[in-house]
Coordinates of C-alpha atoms and ligand atoms in Angstrom, one line a residue:
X2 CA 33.1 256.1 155.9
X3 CA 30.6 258.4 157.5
X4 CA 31.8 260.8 160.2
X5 CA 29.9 261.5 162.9
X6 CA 30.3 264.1 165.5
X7 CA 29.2 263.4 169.0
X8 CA 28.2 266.0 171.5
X9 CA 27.5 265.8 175.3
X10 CA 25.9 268.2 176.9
X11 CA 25.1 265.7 179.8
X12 CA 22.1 264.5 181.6
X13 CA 21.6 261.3 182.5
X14 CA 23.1 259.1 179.9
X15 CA 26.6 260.3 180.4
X16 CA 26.6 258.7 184.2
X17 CA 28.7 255.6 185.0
X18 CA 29.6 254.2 188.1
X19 CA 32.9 255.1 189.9
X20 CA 34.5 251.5 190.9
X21 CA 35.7 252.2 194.3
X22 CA 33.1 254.9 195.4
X23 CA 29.8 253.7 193.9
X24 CA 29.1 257.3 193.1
X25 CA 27.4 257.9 189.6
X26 CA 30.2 260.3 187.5
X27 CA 30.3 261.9 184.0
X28 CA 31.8 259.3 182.0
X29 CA 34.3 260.3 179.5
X30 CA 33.1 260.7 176.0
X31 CA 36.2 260.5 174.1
X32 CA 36.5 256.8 175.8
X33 CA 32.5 256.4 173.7
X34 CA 34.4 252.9 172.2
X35 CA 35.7 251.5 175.3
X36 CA 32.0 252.1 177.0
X37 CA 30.2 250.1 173.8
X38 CA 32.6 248.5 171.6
X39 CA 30.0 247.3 169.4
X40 CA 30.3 251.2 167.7
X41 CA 33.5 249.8 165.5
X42 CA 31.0 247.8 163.9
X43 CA 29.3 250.1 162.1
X44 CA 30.7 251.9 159.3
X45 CA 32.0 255.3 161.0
X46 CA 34.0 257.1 162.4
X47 CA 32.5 259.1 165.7
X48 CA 34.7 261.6 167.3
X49 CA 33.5 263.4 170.7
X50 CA 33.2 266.6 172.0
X51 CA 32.2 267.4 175.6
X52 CA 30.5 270.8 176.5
X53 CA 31.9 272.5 179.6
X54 CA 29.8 272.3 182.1
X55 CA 28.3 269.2 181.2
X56 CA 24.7 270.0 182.8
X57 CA 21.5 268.6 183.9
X58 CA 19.3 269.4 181.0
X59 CA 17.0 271.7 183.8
X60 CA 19.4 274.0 183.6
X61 CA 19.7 274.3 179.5
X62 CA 19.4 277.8 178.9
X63 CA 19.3 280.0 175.6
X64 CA 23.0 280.7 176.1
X65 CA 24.2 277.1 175.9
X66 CA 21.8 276.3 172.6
X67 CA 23.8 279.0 170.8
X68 CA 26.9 277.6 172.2
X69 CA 25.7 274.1 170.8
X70 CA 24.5 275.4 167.2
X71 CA 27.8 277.0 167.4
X72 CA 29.5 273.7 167.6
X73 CA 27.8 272.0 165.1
X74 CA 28.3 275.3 162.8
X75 CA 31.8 275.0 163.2
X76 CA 31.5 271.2 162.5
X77 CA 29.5 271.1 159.8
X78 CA 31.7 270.8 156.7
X79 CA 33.7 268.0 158.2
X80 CA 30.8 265.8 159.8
X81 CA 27.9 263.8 158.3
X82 CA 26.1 263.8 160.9
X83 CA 25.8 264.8 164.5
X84 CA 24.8 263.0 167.4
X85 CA 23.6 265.2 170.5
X86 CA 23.7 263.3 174.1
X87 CA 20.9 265.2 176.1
X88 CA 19.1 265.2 179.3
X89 CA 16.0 263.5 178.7
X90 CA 14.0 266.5 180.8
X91 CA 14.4 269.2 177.8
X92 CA 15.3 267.3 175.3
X93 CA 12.2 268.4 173.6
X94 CA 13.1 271.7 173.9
X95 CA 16.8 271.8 172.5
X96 CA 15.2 269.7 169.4
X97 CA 12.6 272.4 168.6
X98 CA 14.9 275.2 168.9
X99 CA 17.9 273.7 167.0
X100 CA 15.4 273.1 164.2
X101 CA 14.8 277.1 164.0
X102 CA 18.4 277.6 164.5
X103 CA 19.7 275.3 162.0
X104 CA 18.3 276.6 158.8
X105 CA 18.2 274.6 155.2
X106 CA 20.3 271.8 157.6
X107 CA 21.4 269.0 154.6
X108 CA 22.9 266.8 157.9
X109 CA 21.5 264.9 160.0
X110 CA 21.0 266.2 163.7
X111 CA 19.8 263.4 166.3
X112 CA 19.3 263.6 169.7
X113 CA 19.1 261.2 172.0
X114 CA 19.6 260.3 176.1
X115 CA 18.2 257.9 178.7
X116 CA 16.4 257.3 181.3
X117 CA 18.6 255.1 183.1
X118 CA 22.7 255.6 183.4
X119 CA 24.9 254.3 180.4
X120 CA 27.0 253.0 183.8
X121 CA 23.8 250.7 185.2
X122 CA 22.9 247.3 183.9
X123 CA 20.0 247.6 182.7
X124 CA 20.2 250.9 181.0
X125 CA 18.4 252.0 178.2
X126 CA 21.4 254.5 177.1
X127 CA 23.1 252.0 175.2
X128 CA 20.3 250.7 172.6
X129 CA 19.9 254.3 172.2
X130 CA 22.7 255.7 171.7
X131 CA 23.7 252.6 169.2
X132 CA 20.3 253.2 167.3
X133 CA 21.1 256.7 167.2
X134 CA 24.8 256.0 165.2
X135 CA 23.0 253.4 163.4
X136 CA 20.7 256.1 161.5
X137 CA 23.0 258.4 161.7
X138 CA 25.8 256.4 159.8
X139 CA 22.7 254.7 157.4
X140 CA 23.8 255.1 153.5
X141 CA 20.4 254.2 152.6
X142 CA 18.9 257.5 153.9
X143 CA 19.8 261.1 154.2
X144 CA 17.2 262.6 156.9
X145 CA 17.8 266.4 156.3
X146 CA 16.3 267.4 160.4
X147 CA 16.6 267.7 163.6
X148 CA 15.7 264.7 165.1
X149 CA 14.7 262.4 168.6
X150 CA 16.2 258.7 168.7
X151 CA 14.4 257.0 171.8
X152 CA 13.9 253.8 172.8
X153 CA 13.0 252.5 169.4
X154 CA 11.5 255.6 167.2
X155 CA 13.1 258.6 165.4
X156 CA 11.2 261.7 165.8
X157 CA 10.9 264.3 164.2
X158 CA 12.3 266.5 167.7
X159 CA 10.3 269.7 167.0
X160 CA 7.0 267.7 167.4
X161 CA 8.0 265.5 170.3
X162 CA 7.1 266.5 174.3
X163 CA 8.8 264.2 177.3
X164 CA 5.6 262.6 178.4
X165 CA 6.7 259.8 180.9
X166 CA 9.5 260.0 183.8
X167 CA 9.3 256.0 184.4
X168 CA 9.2 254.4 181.5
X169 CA 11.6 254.0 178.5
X170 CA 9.1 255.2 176.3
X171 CA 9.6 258.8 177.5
X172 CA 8.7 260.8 174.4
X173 CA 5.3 261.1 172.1
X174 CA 4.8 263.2 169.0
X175 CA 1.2 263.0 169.1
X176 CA 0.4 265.3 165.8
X177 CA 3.4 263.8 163.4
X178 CA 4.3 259.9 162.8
X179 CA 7.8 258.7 163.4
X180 CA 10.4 258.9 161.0
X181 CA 11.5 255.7 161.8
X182 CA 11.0 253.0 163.8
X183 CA 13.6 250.0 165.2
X184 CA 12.7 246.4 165.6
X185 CA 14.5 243.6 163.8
X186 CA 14.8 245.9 161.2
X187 CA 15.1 249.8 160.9
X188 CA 11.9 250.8 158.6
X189 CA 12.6 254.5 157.6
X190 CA 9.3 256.4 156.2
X191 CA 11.2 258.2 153.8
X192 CA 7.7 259.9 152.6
X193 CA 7.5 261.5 155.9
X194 CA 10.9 262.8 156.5
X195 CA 11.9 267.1 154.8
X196 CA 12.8 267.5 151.8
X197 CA 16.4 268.4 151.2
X198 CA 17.0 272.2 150.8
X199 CA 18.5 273.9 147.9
X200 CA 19.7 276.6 149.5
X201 CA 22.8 276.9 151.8
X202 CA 23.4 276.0 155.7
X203 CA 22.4 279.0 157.7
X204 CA 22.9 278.5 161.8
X205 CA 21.1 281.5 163.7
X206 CA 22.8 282.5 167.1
X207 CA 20.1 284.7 168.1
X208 CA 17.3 284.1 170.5
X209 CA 15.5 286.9 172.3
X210 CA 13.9 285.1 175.9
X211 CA 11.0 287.6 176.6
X212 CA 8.2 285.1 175.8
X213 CA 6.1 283.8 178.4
X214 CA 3.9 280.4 178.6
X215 CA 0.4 281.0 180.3
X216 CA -1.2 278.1 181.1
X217 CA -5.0 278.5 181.6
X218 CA -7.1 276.5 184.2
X219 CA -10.3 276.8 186.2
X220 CA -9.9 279.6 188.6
X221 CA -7.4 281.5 186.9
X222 CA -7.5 284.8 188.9
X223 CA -7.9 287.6 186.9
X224 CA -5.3 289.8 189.0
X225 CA -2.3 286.8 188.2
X226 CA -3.5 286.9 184.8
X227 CA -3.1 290.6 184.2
X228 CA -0.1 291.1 186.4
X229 CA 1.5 287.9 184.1
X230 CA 0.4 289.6 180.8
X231 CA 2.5 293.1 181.9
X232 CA 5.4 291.9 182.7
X233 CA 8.0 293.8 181.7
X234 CA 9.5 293.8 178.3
X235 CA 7.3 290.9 177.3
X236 CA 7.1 290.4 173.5
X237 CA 5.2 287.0 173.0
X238 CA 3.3 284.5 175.4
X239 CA 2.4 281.5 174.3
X240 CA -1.1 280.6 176.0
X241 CA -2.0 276.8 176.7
X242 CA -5.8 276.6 176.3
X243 CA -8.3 273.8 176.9
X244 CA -9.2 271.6 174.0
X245 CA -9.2 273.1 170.6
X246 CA -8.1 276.4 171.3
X247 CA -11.0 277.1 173.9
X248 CA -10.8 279.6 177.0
X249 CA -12.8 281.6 179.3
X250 CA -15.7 284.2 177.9
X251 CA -15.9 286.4 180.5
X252 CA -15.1 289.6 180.3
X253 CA -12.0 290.3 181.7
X254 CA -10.2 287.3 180.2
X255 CA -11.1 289.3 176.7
X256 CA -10.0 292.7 178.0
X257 CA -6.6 291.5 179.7
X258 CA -5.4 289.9 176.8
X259 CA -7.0 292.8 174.5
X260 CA -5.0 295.1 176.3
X261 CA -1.9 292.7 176.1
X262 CA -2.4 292.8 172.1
X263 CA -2.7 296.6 172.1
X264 CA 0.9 297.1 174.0
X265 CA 2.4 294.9 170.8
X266 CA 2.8 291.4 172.5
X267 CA 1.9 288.4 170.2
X268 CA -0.3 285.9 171.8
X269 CA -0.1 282.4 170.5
X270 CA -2.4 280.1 171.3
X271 CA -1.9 276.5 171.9
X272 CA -3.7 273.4 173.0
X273 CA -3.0 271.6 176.7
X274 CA -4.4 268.5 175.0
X275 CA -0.9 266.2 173.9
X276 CA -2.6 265.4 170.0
X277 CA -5.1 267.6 168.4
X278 CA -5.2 271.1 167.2
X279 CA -6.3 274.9 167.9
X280 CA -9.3 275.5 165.2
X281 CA -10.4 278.9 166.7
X282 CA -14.0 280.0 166.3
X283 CA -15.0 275.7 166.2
X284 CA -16.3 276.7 169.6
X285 CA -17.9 280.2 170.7
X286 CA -15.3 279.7 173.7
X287 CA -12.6 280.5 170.9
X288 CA -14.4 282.6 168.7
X289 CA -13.6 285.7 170.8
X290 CA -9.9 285.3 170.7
X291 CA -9.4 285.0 167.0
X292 CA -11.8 288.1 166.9
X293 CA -9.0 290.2 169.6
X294 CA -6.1 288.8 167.1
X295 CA -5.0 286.0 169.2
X296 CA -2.5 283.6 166.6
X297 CA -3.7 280.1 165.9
X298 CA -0.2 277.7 166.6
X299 CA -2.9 275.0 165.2
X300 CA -0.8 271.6 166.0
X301 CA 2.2 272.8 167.4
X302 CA 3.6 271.6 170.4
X303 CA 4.5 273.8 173.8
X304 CA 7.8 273.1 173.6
X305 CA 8.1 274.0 169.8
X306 CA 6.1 277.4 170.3
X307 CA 8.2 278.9 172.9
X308 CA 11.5 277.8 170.9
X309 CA 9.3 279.1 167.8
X310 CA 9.0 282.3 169.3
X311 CA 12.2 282.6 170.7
X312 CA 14.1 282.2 167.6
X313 CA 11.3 285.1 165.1
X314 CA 11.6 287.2 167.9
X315 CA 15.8 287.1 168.4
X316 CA 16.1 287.2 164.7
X317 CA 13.3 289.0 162.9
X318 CA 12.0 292.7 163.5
X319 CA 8.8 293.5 161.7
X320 CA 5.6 292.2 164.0
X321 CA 3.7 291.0 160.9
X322 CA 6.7 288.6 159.4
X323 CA 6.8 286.9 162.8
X324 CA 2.9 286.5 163.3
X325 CA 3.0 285.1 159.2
X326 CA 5.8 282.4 160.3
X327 CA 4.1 282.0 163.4
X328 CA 1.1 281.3 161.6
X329 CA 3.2 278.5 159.0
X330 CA 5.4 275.9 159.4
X331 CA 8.9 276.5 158.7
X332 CA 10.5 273.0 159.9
X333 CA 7.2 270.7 159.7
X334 CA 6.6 272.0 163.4
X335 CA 3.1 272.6 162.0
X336 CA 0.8 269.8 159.6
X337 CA 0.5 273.1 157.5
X338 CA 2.4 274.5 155.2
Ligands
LIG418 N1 17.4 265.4 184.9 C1 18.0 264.7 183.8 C2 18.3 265.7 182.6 O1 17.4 266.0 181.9 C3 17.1 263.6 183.4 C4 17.6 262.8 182.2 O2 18.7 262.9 181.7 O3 16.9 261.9 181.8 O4 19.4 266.1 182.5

């Protein structure tokens, strides 16, 4: 019987409603049977545990995902798997970073919320969380990542962005296919998932947060731009440009972020567009920046770059390791190798 561990960090899933007030509460995770009995079906055995605070995912900070990969490191020899119950808001997020954190992970790591409480009729919390122990307690497959159950498709969570606030279909990995996908049956592309690692479980509990995201637009002013790019102690910024990679010509756009490269910070550039990549120099409006030393992050998402970055900069020191595993996938965050 597998064992799965199931963490709640909170967010909207873990509401229900209080009988006599009305009010929407935390519910209790250690009661996860009584809310969905239909759990003792499968063949498992999930035990809780509930961070404290339980938060609104807007307030997930680099101090609580080393608390989480914490938990899961101190976990990981007795579970199969591990289930995380997330806000739906930086979801994305907490899946690209635990993928950097959790290094040659053999487990499975799924994460998964709703849009609507587990407590309200017609909430969507309950397919997903029941899809989510499904995979997670499958003997047919072993999906070695850190992954996004929602609404009917596992992702692959380091490629995935929130994309809709209505809607149960709240997440899109525009650049990587689904691992998985739910309907009458559960069709697993076993082709697409990692390959299991030969070497052993490493968790990193390092993250160092001095990397800013610069998103360009039309009428950037040049003053904003410079005062953003000398901020103090600033190590990396990850700059969202148009298209494939493309950004302003003009002259002080180039010398602000010239400058910027000359003071040591990393500048990684990634595309606003939701599917697609950086190819820099495809354009003259991109030419420029791979001439300054500006780092292609090719396919990668926003969400995945700043955890990216986050993670080689808390746990690496030399400039030119980080910019080569900036530059390659380590976690299929990138469709390069
Ligand atoms: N604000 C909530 C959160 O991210 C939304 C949700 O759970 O869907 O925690």
């Amino acid at each position: 019987m597998k064992r799965i561990l199931v963490i709640y960090t909170g967010g909207t899933i873990g509401m229900v409603k209080d009988k006599k007030s009305g009010a929407l509460l935390p519910f209790d995770m250690s009661k996860i049977y009584e809310a969905l009995p239909v759990l003792k079906e499968f063949n498992c055995q999930l035990d809780s545990y509930r961070f404290d605070p339980i938060i609104d995912s807007s307030n997930m900070k680099p101090e609580y995902w080393i608390g989480l990969v914490e938990v899961i490191e101190k976990n990981y020899s007795q579970y199969d798997s591990f289930i995380v119950l997330h806000g739906t808001d930086t979801m994305s997020y907490t899946a690209s970073v635990l993928s950097f954190m959790l290094e040659n992970l053999n487990k499975t790591v799924i994460l998964t919320g709703s849009q609507l409480p587990l407590g309200m009729i017609r909430t969507d919390g309950r397919d997903n969380i029941i899809g989510a122990v499904e995979i997670a307690s499958s003997d047919s497959v072993s999906i070695p990542e850190v992954c996004i159950f929602f609404e009917d498709r596992l992702y692959r969570g380091n490629r995935t962005t929130k994309i809709n606030a209505e809607y149960f279909e709240a997440f899109y990995s525009g650049n990587y296919p689904s691992l998985a996908k739910v309907g009458i049956n559960i069709t697993y592309k076993k082709h697409l998932f990692l390959e299991m690692p030969t070497l052993p479980f490493k968790a990193y509990k390092k993250l160092n947060e001095n990397v800013a995201l610069i998103k360009i637009y039309p009428g950037l002013k040049e003053e904003y731009f410079r005062a953003m790019l000398s901020m103090n102690g600033l190590k990396g910024v990850v700059l969202e440009t148009f298209g494939s990679g493309n950004a302003p010509t003009e002259d002080w756009f180039i010398d602000a972020l010239k400058q910027a490269i000359e003071k040591g910070i990393i500048i990684y550039n990634v595309t606003q567009c939701k599917a697609g990549a950086v190819v820099m120099g495809h354009y003259e409006t991109s030419a420029h920046l791979a001439e300054i030393g500006v780092i292609s992050g090719h396919d990668i998402t926003t969400e995945s770059a700043i955890a990216k970055f986050m993670f080689l900069l808390g746990n690496f020191e030399d400039k030119q390791q980080i910019i080569n595993m900036l530059t390659n996938s380590l976690r299929g965050e990138l469709s390069i190798s």
